[in-house]
Coordinates of C-alpha atoms in Angstrom, one line a residue:
Chain A
M1 CA -12.1 41.9 -71.8
L2 CA -12.2 42.6 -75.5
L3 CA -9.5 44.9 -77.0
G4 CA -9.4 46.4 -80.5
S5 CA -6.3 47.2 -82.6
I6 CA -6.0 49.3 -85.7
E7 CA -2.6 49.2 -87.4
A8 CA -3.0 51.9 -90.1
G9 CA -0.5 51.7 -92.9
G10 CA -0.2 53.4 -96.3
T11 CA -1.3 50.3 -98.2
K12 CA -3.5 48.4 -95.7
F13 CA -5.2 48.7 -92.4
I14 CA -5.0 45.7 -90.1
C15 CA -7.8 45.5 -87.7
A16 CA -7.9 43.0 -84.9
V17 CA -9.7 42.1 -81.6
G18 CA -8.1 40.3 -78.8
N19 CA -8.3 39.5 -75.1
E20 CA -6.4 40.7 -72.0
D21 CA -3.7 38.1 -72.7
Y22 CA -3.3 39.8 -76.1
R23 CA -4.4 36.7 -78.0
I24 CA -6.0 37.7 -81.3
K25 CA -9.6 36.5 -81.6
D26 CA -10.3 38.0 -85.1
K27 CA -8.4 39.9 -87.7
V28 CA -9.1 41.6 -91.1
Q29 CA -7.1 43.6 -93.6
I30 CA -8.8 46.6 -95.2
P31 CA -7.1 48.3 -98.2
T32 CA -6.0 52.0 -97.7
T33 CA -8.1 53.9 -100.3
T34 CA -9.7 57.2 -99.3
P35 CA -10.1 58.2 -95.6
E36 CA -13.9 58.1 -95.9
E37 CA -14.0 54.6 -97.4
T38 CA -11.3 53.0 -95.4
L39 CA -12.3 54.4 -92.0
T40 CA -16.0 53.5 -92.7
A41 CA -15.0 49.9 -93.3
V42 CA -12.9 50.0 -90.1
V43 CA -15.8 51.2 -88.1
D44 CA -18.2 48.7 -89.6
Y45 CA -15.7 45.9 -88.7
F46 CA -15.5 46.9 -85.1
K47 CA -19.3 47.3 -84.7
Q48 CA -19.6 43.5 -84.7
F49 CA -17.8 43.4 -81.3
K50 CA -18.4 44.8 -77.8
L51 CA -15.0 46.4 -77.4
D52 CA -13.8 47.6 -74.0
A53 CA -11.0 49.8 -75.4
L54 CA -9.2 50.4 -78.7
G55 CA -5.6 51.1 -79.7
I56 CA -4.7 52.9 -82.9
A57 CA -1.1 52.9 -84.4
S58 CA -1.0 55.0 -87.5
F59 CA 1.3 56.0 -90.4
G60 CA 2.1 59.6 -90.2
P61 CA 3.2 62.2 -89.4
I62 CA 0.4 62.4 -86.9
E63 CA -0.5 64.8 -84.1
I64 CA 0.0 63.1 -80.7
R65 CA 0.0 66.2 -78.4
K66 CA -3.2 66.1 -76.5
T67 CA -3.1 69.8 -76.1
S68 CA -3.3 70.4 -79.8
P69 CA -6.6 71.1 -81.6
K70 CA -5.3 68.7 -84.2
Y71 CA -4.8 65.8 -81.8
G72 CA -5.8 62.6 -83.5
Y73 CA -5.1 63.9 -87.0
I74 CA -2.8 62.5 -89.7
T75 CA -1.1 65.8 -90.5
T76 CA 1.2 66.4 -93.5
T77 CA 1.6 62.9 -95.0
P78 CA 2.5 62.7 -98.7
K79 CA -0.1 59.8 -98.9
K80 CA -2.7 61.1 -101.4
G81 CA -6.0 62.2 -99.8
W82 CA -4.9 61.6 -96.2
A83 CA -3.2 64.8 -95.2
N84 CA -5.1 66.7 -92.5
T85 CA -7.4 63.7 -91.8
D86 CA -9.2 63.6 -88.4
F87 CA -8.6 59.9 -88.0
L88 CA -9.3 59.6 -84.3
G89 CA -12.4 61.9 -84.5
F90 CA -13.9 59.8 -87.2
I91 CA -13.5 56.6 -85.2
K92 CA -14.7 58.3 -82.0
K93 CA -18.0 59.3 -83.6
S94 CA -19.0 55.6 -83.8
I95 CA -17.0 53.7 -81.2
N96 CA -17.5 55.0 -77.7
V97 CA -14.7 53.4 -75.7
P98 CA -11.4 54.6 -74.5
I99 CA -9.0 54.9 -77.5
S100 CA -5.2 55.2 -77.5
W101 CA -3.6 57.0 -80.4
T102 CA 0.0 56.8 -81.5
T103 CA 2.3 56.2 -84.4
D104 CA 2.9 52.9 -86.1
V105 CA 6.4 52.6 -84.8
N106 CA 5.4 53.7 -81.3
G107 CA 2.8 50.9 -81.4
S108 CA 5.5 48.4 -82.4
A109 CA 7.9 49.8 -79.8
F110 CA 5.2 49.3 -77.1
G111 CA 4.4 45.9 -78.4
E112 CA 8.0 44.7 -78.2
Y113 CA 8.3 46.3 -74.7
T114 CA 5.1 44.6 -73.6
M115 CA 6.3 41.2 -74.9
S116 CA 9.6 41.6 -73.2
T117 CA 8.0 42.4 -69.8
L118 CA 5.4 39.6 -70.2
F119 CA 8.2 37.1 -70.4
N120 CA 9.9 38.6 -67.3
E121 CA 12.8 40.3 -68.9
K122 CA 14.0 43.1 -66.7
I123 CA 13.2 45.9 -69.2
E124 CA 12.4 49.5 -68.4
S125 CA 13.2 51.0 -71.8
L126 CA 13.3 49.9 -75.4
V127 CA 13.8 51.5 -78.8
Y128 CA 12.2 50.0 -81.9
Y129 CA 13.4 51.0 -85.4
T130 CA 11.7 49.9 -88.6
I131 CA 13.9 50.0 -91.7
G132 CA 11.8 49.6 -94.8
T133 CA 10.7 52.0 -97.5
G134 CA 11.4 54.6 -94.9
V135 CA 13.0 54.6 -91.5
G136 CA 11.1 55.4 -88.3
A137 CA 11.5 54.6 -84.6
G138 CA 9.7 54.8 -81.3
A139 CA 11.0 54.6 -77.7
V140 CA 9.6 53.5 -74.4
I141 CA 11.1 54.7 -71.2
D142 CA 9.8 53.5 -67.8
G143 CA 6.7 52.2 -69.5
H144 CA 5.9 55.4 -71.3
L145 CA 6.3 56.4 -75.0
V146 CA 8.7 59.2 -75.6
G147 CA 7.7 62.5 -77.3
S148 CA 6.6 65.6 -75.5
A149 CA 6.7 67.9 -78.4
G150 CA 5.5 65.3 -81.0
H151 CA 6.6 61.8 -82.0
P152 CA 10.2 61.0 -82.6
E153 CA 11.6 61.1 -86.2
M154 CA 14.8 59.2 -85.6
G155 CA 15.1 58.3 -89.2
H156 CA 16.3 61.7 -90.1
V157 CA 19.5 62.1 -88.0
L158 CA 22.8 62.9 -89.8
L159 CA 25.6 60.3 -89.7
K160 CA 29.3 60.0 -90.2
R161 CA 29.8 58.8 -93.8
H162 CA 31.3 55.4 -94.6
P163 CA 34.6 55.9 -96.4
D164 CA 33.4 53.7 -99.3
D165 CA 30.1 55.6 -99.6
L166 CA 31.2 59.2 -99.8
N167 CA 29.9 59.8 -103.3
F168 CA 26.4 58.5 -102.6
K169 CA 24.1 61.5 -102.3
G170 CA 21.4 59.8 -100.3
I171 CA 17.7 59.6 -101.2
C172 CA 15.9 61.7 -98.5
P173 CA 14.1 64.6 -100.2
Y174 CA 14.4 66.6 -97.0
H175 CA 18.0 65.9 -95.8
H176 CA 19.7 63.8 -98.6
D177 CA 22.1 61.7 -96.5
C178 CA 20.3 61.3 -93.2
L179 CA 19.8 57.8 -91.8
E180 CA 16.7 57.2 -93.9
G181 CA 18.4 58.7 -97.0
L182 CA 21.3 56.2 -96.5
V183 CA 19.7 52.9 -95.4
A184 CA 16.0 52.8 -96.5
G185 CA 15.1 50.0 -98.9
P186 CA 15.2 52.2 -102.1
T187 CA 18.8 53.1 -101.4
F188 CA 19.7 49.6 -102.8
E189 CA 18.4 50.6 -106.2
A190 CA 19.9 54.0 -106.0
R191 CA 23.3 52.5 -105.2
T192 CA 23.4 49.3 -107.1
G193 CA 20.5 49.4 -109.6
K194 CA 19.1 46.3 -107.9
K195 CA 16.3 45.8 -105.4
G196 CA 17.6 45.0 -101.8
Q197 CA 16.2 41.4 -102.0
D198 CA 18.4 40.8 -105.1
V199 CA 21.6 42.1 -103.5
P200 CA 23.5 39.2 -102.0
L201 CA 24.2 39.5 -98.3
T202 CA 27.9 39.2 -99.2
D203 CA 27.8 42.5 -101.1
K204 CA 29.6 45.4 -99.4
T205 CA 26.4 47.5 -99.6
W206 CA 25.2 45.6 -96.6
D207 CA 28.4 46.5 -94.7
I208 CA 27.8 50.1 -95.5
L209 CA 24.2 49.9 -94.3
A210 CA 25.4 48.2 -91.1
Y211 CA 27.8 51.0 -90.4
Y212 CA 25.0 53.6 -90.5
I213 CA 22.5 51.5 -88.6
A214 CA 25.1 50.9 -85.9
Q215 CA 25.5 54.7 -85.6
A216 CA 21.8 55.0 -85.0
A217 CA 22.1 52.3 -82.3
I218 CA 25.0 54.2 -80.8
Q219 CA 23.0 57.5 -80.8
V220 CA 20.1 56.0 -78.9
T221 CA 22.5 54.1 -76.6
L222 CA 24.3 57.2 -75.6
I223 CA 21.3 59.5 -75.4
L224 CA 18.7 57.1 -73.8
R225 CA 20.7 54.2 -72.4
P226 CA 17.9 51.8 -73.2
N227 CA 17.8 48.1 -72.2
K228 CA 17.2 46.9 -75.7
I229 CA 17.1 48.1 -79.4
V230 CA 14.9 46.2 -81.8
F231 CA 15.2 46.4 -85.6
G232 CA 12.2 45.5 -87.7
G233 CA 11.1 46.3 -91.2
G234 CA 11.7 44.7 -94.6
V235 CA 15.4 45.6 -94.9
T236 CA 16.3 44.0 -91.6
N237 CA 17.6 40.5 -91.5
K238 CA 19.8 38.4 -89.2
V239 CA 22.9 38.7 -91.3
L240 CA 22.6 42.5 -91.4
L241 CA 22.1 42.7 -87.6
E242 CA 25.2 40.6 -87.0
K243 CA 27.1 43.1 -89.1
V244 CA 25.4 45.9 -87.1
R245 CA 26.5 44.4 -83.8
S246 CA 30.1 44.2 -85.1
E247 CA 30.2 47.8 -86.2
F248 CA 28.4 48.9 -83.0
K249 CA 31.1 47.2 -80.9
N250 CA 33.9 48.9 -83.0
I251 CA 32.4 52.4 -82.7
L252 CA 31.3 52.2 -79.0
N253 CA 34.8 51.0 -78.1
D254 CA 33.6 49.8 -74.7
Y255 CA 32.8 53.4 -73.7
V256 CA 29.6 52.4 -71.8
K257 CA 28.4 49.0 -70.6
V258 CA 25.7 47.4 -72.7
P259 CA 24.0 44.0 -72.4
P260 CA 25.4 41.2 -74.5
L261 CA 24.9 42.4 -78.1
D262 CA 22.9 39.5 -79.3
Q263 CA 20.3 40.4 -76.6
Y264 CA 20.7 44.2 -76.9
I265 CA 20.4 44.6 -80.7
T266 CA 17.7 42.2 -81.9
M267 CA 15.0 41.3 -84.3
P268 CA 11.4 41.7 -83.1
Q269 CA 10.1 39.1 -80.8
V270 CA 6.7 39.2 -82.5
A271 CA 6.9 37.7 -85.9
N272 CA 5.4 39.0 -89.2
N273 CA 5.4 42.7 -88.1
G274 CA 2.8 41.9 -85.4
S275 CA 4.4 44.0 -82.7
A276 CA 2.1 47.0 -83.3
N277 CA -1.0 44.8 -82.7
I278 CA 0.3 43.7 -79.3
G279 CA 1.3 47.3 -78.5
N280 CA -2.2 48.5 -79.4
F281 CA -3.9 46.0 -77.2
A282 CA -1.6 46.9 -74.3
L283 CA -2.0 50.7 -74.8
A284 CA -5.8 50.2 -75.0
E285 CA -5.8 48.1 -71.8
N286 CA -3.7 50.7 -70.0
L287 CA -6.5 53.2 -70.6
L288 CA -8.8 51.0 -68.6
L289 CA -6.3 50.5 -65.8
K290 CA -5.8 54.2 -65.3
Chain B
M1 CA 12.8 72.9 -44.9
L2 CA 16.5 72.7 -45.3
L3 CA 18.0 71.1 -48.4
G4 CA 21.6 70.3 -49.1
S5 CA 23.5 70.2 -52.4
I6 CA 26.8 68.7 -53.4
E7 CA 28.1 69.6 -56.8
A8 CA 31.1 67.4 -57.2
G9 CA 33.6 68.4 -59.8
G10 CA 37.1 67.3 -60.7
T11 CA 38.7 70.5 -59.3
K12 CA 36.3 71.5 -56.5
F13 CA 33.1 70.5 -54.6
I14 CA 30.5 73.1 -54.2
C15 CA 28.4 72.4 -51.1
A16 CA 25.3 74.5 -50.4
V17 CA 22.2 74.5 -48.2
G18 CA 18.9 76.1 -49.2
N19 CA 15.2 76.2 -48.5
E20 CA 12.2 74.8 -50.3
D21 CA 12.2 77.9 -52.6
Y22 CA 15.7 76.8 -53.7
R23 CA 17.2 80.0 -52.2
I24 CA 20.8 79.4 -51.1
K25 CA 21.4 80.0 -47.4
D26 CA 25.0 79.1 -47.2
K27 CA 27.7 77.8 -49.6
V28 CA 31.3 76.7 -49.6
Q29 CA 33.9 75.4 -52.0
I30 CA 36.1 72.5 -51.1
P31 CA 39.0 71.5 -53.3
T32 CA 39.0 68.1 -54.8
T33 CA 42.0 66.3 -53.4
T34 CA 41.7 62.7 -52.2
P35 CA 38.3 61.1 -51.7
E36 CA 39.0 60.6 -47.9
E37 CA 40.0 64.3 -47.4
T38 CA 37.5 65.9 -49.6
L39 CA 34.5 63.8 -48.5
T40 CA 35.4 64.3 -44.8
A41 CA 35.4 68.0 -45.3
V42 CA 32.0 67.8 -47.1
V43 CA 30.5 65.8 -44.2
D44 CA 31.9 68.2 -41.7
Y45 CA 30.4 71.1 -43.5
F46 CA 26.9 69.6 -43.6
K47 CA 27.1 68.6 -39.9
Q48 CA 26.5 72.2 -39.0
F49 CA 23.0 72.0 -40.4
K50 CA 19.8 70.1 -39.7
L51 CA 19.2 68.9 -43.3
D52 CA 15.9 67.3 -44.4
A53 CA 17.4 65.9 -47.6
L54 CA 20.5 66.1 -49.7
G55 CA 21.1 66.1 -53.5
I56 CA 24.4 65.0 -55.0
A57 CA 25.5 65.7 -58.6
S58 CA 28.9 64.2 -59.3
F59 CA 31.5 64.0 -62.0
G60 CA 31.7 60.5 -63.4
P61 CA 31.3 58.1 -64.8
I62 CA 29.2 57.0 -61.9
E63 CA 26.8 54.1 -61.1
I64 CA 23.2 55.3 -61.0
R65 CA 21.4 52.0 -61.4
K66 CA 19.8 51.3 -58.0
T67 CA 20.0 47.6 -58.6
S68 CA 23.8 47.6 -58.9
P69 CA 26.0 46.7 -55.9
K70 CA 28.1 49.7 -57.0
Y71 CA 25.2 52.2 -56.8
G72 CA 26.5 55.4 -55.5
Y73 CA 30.1 54.8 -56.7
I74 CA 32.3 56.9 -59.0
T75 CA 33.4 54.1 -61.2
T76 CA 36.1 54.3 -63.9
T77 CA 37.0 58.0 -63.8
P78 CA 40.5 59.0 -65.0
K79 CA 40.7 61.5 -62.1
K80 CA 43.6 60.2 -59.9
G81 CA 42.5 58.4 -56.7
W82 CA 38.8 58.6 -57.4
A83 CA 38.1 55.5 -59.5
N84 CA 35.9 53.0 -57.7
T85 CA 35.0 55.4 -54.8
D86 CA 31.9 54.7 -52.8
F87 CA 30.9 58.4 -52.7
L88 CA 27.3 57.9 -51.6
G89 CA 28.2 55.3 -49.1
F90 CA 30.7 57.6 -47.4
I91 CA 28.2 60.4 -47.1
K92 CA 25.4 58.1 -45.9
K93 CA 27.5 56.9 -43.0
S94 CA 27.3 60.4 -41.4
I95 CA 24.3 62.1 -42.9
N96 CA 21.1 60.2 -42.2
V97 CA 18.6 61.9 -44.5
P98 CA 17.2 60.9 -47.9
I99 CA 19.9 61.5 -50.5
S100 CA 19.5 61.8 -54.3
W101 CA 22.4 60.7 -56.5
T102 CA 23.0 61.6 -60.1
T103 CA 25.6 63.0 -62.6
D104 CA 26.7 66.6 -62.7
V105 CA 25.0 67.2 -66.0
N106 CA 21.8 65.4 -64.9
G107 CA 21.8 67.8 -61.9
S108 CA 22.1 70.7 -64.2
A109 CA 19.4 69.3 -66.6
F110 CA 17.1 68.9 -63.6
G111 CA 17.9 72.4 -62.4
E112 CA 17.1 74.0 -65.7
Y113 CA 13.9 71.9 -65.9
T114 CA 12.9 73.0 -62.4
M115 CA 13.6 76.7 -63.1
S116 CA 11.5 76.5 -66.3
T117 CA 8.5 75.0 -64.6
L118 CA 8.8 77.3 -61.6
F119 CA 8.3 80.2 -63.9
N120 CA 5.3 78.5 -65.5
E121 CA 6.8 77.5 -68.8
K122 CA 4.9 74.6 -70.2
I123 CA 7.8 72.2 -70.2
E124 CA 7.7 68.4 -69.9
S125 CA 11.1 67.6 -71.2
L126 CA 14.5 69.3 -71.5
V127 CA 18.0 68.3 -72.6
Y128 CA 21.1 70.0 -71.0
Y129 CA 24.5 69.9 -72.7
T130 CA 27.7 71.1 -71.2
I131 CA 30.5 71.9 -73.6
G132 CA 33.8 72.5 -71.8
T133 CA 36.9 70.4 -71.4
G134 CA 34.6 67.5 -72.2
V135 CA 31.0 67.3 -73.5
G136 CA 28.2 65.7 -71.4
A137 CA 24.5 65.9 -71.3
G138 CA 21.4 65.0 -69.3
A139 CA 17.8 64.7 -70.2
V140 CA 14.5 65.1 -68.3
I141 CA 11.3 63.6 -69.7
D142 CA 8.0 64.0 -67.9
G143 CA 9.9 65.1 -64.8
H144 CA 12.2 62.1 -64.7
L145 CA 15.9 61.9 -65.6
V146 CA 16.6 59.5 -68.5
G147 CA 18.9 56.5 -68.2
S148 CA 17.6 53.0 -67.5
A149 CA 20.9 51.2 -68.1
G150 CA 23.2 54.0 -66.9
H151 CA 23.5 57.7 -67.4
P152 CA 23.6 59.2 -70.9
E153 CA 26.9 59.9 -72.6
M154 CA 25.7 62.1 -75.4
G155 CA 29.1 63.6 -75.9
H156 CA 30.3 60.6 -77.8
V157 CA 27.9 60.3 -80.8
L158 CA 29.4 60.3 -84.3
L159 CA 28.5 63.2 -86.6
K160 CA 28.6 64.1 -90.3
R161 CA 31.8 65.9 -90.9
H162 CA 32.0 69.6 -91.9
P163 CA 33.4 69.8 -95.4
D164 CA 36.1 72.3 -94.2
D165 CA 37.1 70.0 -91.3
L166 CA 37.6 66.7 -93.0
N167 CA 41.3 66.5 -92.1
F168 CA 40.9 67.2 -88.3
K169 CA 41.3 63.8 -86.5
G170 CA 39.4 64.7 -83.4
I171 CA 40.7 64.5 -79.9
C172 CA 38.6 61.9 -78.2
P173 CA 40.9 59.1 -77.0
Y174 CA 38.0 56.6 -77.4
H175 CA 36.3 57.7 -80.6
H176 CA 38.5 60.4 -82.2
D177 CA 35.9 62.4 -84.0
C178 CA 32.8 62.0 -81.9
L179 CA 31.0 65.2 -80.7
E180 CA 33.4 65.6 -77.8
G181 CA 36.4 64.9 -80.0
L182 CA 35.2 67.7 -82.4
V183 CA 33.9 70.5 -80.2
A184 CA 35.3 70.2 -76.7
G185 CA 37.4 73.2 -75.5
P186 CA 40.8 71.6 -76.3
T187 CA 39.8 71.2 -79.9
F188 CA 40.6 74.9 -80.4
E189 CA 44.2 74.3 -79.6
A190 CA 44.3 71.1 -81.6
R191 CA 42.9 73.0 -84.7
T192 CA 44.4 76.5 -84.4
G193 CA 47.2 76.3 -81.8
K194 CA 45.3 78.9 -79.7
K195 CA 43.0 78.6 -76.7
G196 CA 39.3 79.0 -77.5
Q197 CA 39.1 82.3 -75.6
D198 CA 41.8 83.7 -77.9
V199 CA 40.0 82.6 -81.1
P200 CA 37.9 85.5 -82.4
L201 CA 34.2 84.8 -82.8
T202 CA 34.5 85.7 -86.5
D203 CA 37.0 82.8 -87.0
K204 CA 35.5 79.9 -89.1
T205 CA 36.4 77.4 -86.4
W206 CA 33.3 78.6 -84.5
D207 CA 31.1 77.9 -87.6
I208 CA 32.5 74.4 -87.7
L209 CA 31.7 73.9 -84.0
A210 CA 28.2 75.2 -84.6
Y211 CA 27.6 72.7 -87.4
Y212 CA 28.5 69.8 -85.1
I213 CA 26.6 71.2 -82.1
A214 CA 23.6 71.7 -84.3
Q215 CA 23.7 68.0 -85.2
A216 CA 23.7 67.1 -81.6
A217 CA 20.6 69.3 -81.2
I218 CA 19.0 67.6 -84.2
Q219 CA 19.7 64.2 -82.8
V220 CA 18.0 64.9 -79.5
T221 CA 15.2 66.7 -81.3
L222 CA 14.4 63.8 -83.5
I223 CA 15.0 61.1 -80.8
L224 CA 13.4 62.8 -77.8
R225 CA 11.3 65.6 -79.1
P226 CA 12.1 67.7 -76.1
N227 CA 10.6 71.1 -75.3
K228 CA 14.0 72.8 -74.9
I229 CA 17.7 72.2 -75.3
V230 CA 20.1 74.2 -73.0
F231 CA 23.8 74.6 -73.7
G232 CA 26.1 75.4 -70.9
G233 CA 29.8 75.1 -70.2
G234 CA 32.9 77.2 -70.9
V235 CA 32.8 76.9 -74.7
T236 CA 29.2 78.1 -75.1
N237 CA 28.4 81.7 -75.7
K238 CA 25.6 83.7 -77.3
V239 CA 27.3 84.2 -80.7
L240 CA 28.0 80.5 -81.0
L241 CA 24.4 79.6 -80.1
E242 CA 23.2 82.0 -82.8
K243 CA 25.3 80.1 -85.3
V244 CA 24.0 76.8 -83.9
R245 CA 20.4 77.9 -84.4
S246 CA 21.2 78.8 -88.0
E247 CA 22.8 75.5 -88.8
F248 CA 20.0 73.7 -86.9
K249 CA 17.4 75.4 -89.1
N250 CA 19.3 74.4 -92.3
I251 CA 19.7 70.8 -91.3
L252 CA 16.2 70.2 -89.9
N253 CA 14.7 71.8 -93.1
D254 CA 11.3 72.2 -91.3
Y255 CA 11.0 68.4 -91.0
V256 CA 9.3 68.6 -87.6
K257 CA 7.9 71.5 -85.7
V258 CA 10.0 73.0 -83.0
P259 CA 9.4 76.1 -80.8
P260 CA 10.9 79.4 -81.9
L261 CA 14.7 78.7 -82.0
D262 CA 15.7 81.5 -79.6
Q263 CA 13.5 79.7 -76.9
Y264 CA 14.3 76.2 -78.0
I265 CA 18.1 76.4 -78.2
T266 CA 19.2 78.5 -75.2
M267 CA 21.9 79.4 -72.7
P268 CA 21.2 78.3 -69.1
Q269 CA 18.6 80.3 -67.1
V270 CA 20.7 79.9 -63.9
A271 CA 23.9 82.0 -64.2
N272 CA 27.4 81.0 -63.2
N273 CA 26.8 77.2 -63.7
G274 CA 24.4 77.2 -60.8
S275 CA 21.9 74.9 -62.5
A276 CA 23.1 71.8 -60.7
N277 CA 22.6 73.4 -57.3
I278 CA 19.0 74.1 -58.1
G279 CA 18.6 70.6 -59.5
N280 CA 20.1 69.0 -56.4
F281 CA 17.7 70.9 -54.2
A282 CA 14.7 69.9 -56.3
L283 CA 15.8 66.2 -56.5
A284 CA 16.4 66.1 -52.8
E285 CA 13.0 67.7 -52.1
N286 CA 11.3 65.2 -54.5
L287 CA 12.6 62.4 -52.1
L288 CA 10.6 64.0 -49.3
L289 CA 7.4 64.3 -51.4
K290 CA 7.4 60.7 -52.5

């Protein structure tokens, strides 16, 4: 079986083919320029292979409701030239196999879920957050991605403010101090004048971030009761997650039972942001099993 | 077909039997005294009927994970005498039909979901909050209740504080100023010295509550993207929900599309807190259809 994966990001598209064991057989990066140019290069790449199915995980917002006439579109993205692009339609014109279509973070969520179940963890549900330039998340429940009325936008929930961070306005243009506005990568520069990578892990800014990220973990814990919460993205690191676990424990105050926190709140199993690739393979394969 | 329903509350149990159209044929109230006495009266009531299946929606916390040896138990409730009660086991000893087991709010969520689909609304997912002495919620996604690792406890999320409410400590013994600690019925007395029913709807306390309840609605909107959010319970009323819609619109700032707010954020369709009854019938019937 040959499965294809498109991980579509704002700076590059990662295209890969793999087998039913989700082993990558070939992989390329294509820069994100115009939709016409990038998608043509993507199609040309996959034409070399005899795919059985293809999975696409795209930056967004995208339309994922199958009942919508805009299903398969990138909709209102600020990425220049890409708003209102019929991504899926363009691919379908040239690649005539079953194609799955979801968001980048949903792809990663499904990849992490798939990896967990492959290695026999007893997992029915999982939430995946990416914390980078922005904050997004996807959730899998009972093997299905969540989002009846559209994909989740968990990066934009409001939070209780940290007492040492009351004067920071937040950087989200839509909501100011939502989760993304308080913890996305660029908040380091907004708070300290330095890039995140230059702020030592002993700086209290990391404690403030951990307090907010823990609240996000609390929200999905109490709303979804998932088996696992995975944090990826450029801002996430092991020291930060240890702080998140500590804040999470304080806030939850043993109100509900959760797995041991080092297993419950974790880094991705798939290294180098490769989760979406695995997720795409698995989602594509699922189309063939239906 | 004859379906049974037990809606188990801290002050009374409502037992009912109904048909496959969810019409109630008979109904009684049994006071909540000791587990032995109350559950015996419940069993005696149902022995009059030839049930095909039974649904139970109980106050909690309860164990809903089928893999747990305590499945079917009321676990750590503060209700005197009821902690660690094998509710489902007691019923099963005398009533030998398929029995569904879930929380009171899950029952209500499923009832509201069922009512919506019966009347041909295009609904795949729904969240039901009850705001009364406490705050609880249940969620249905693609026809299934959410909660892999236990039932949701959405009443205990943290929230951004209202600028006119910064000095209120909140009444939750576990988290102080979580949603329940800020909006449950007894917060009226804690804030104003008056019971909620005696606080005029023009009082700004209602605006403060609406700001917090709107944040709860924002959280589930961005995390689950449901088709509908229903608010029941003694604190909820039409004027409050109108304020909630207004705050919700302000906070969301059009970030994602939602249905018209008067359809999206609503009072229960089933009057007099009868949603759980319908939900129990439907959950019981589902066991027969499997």
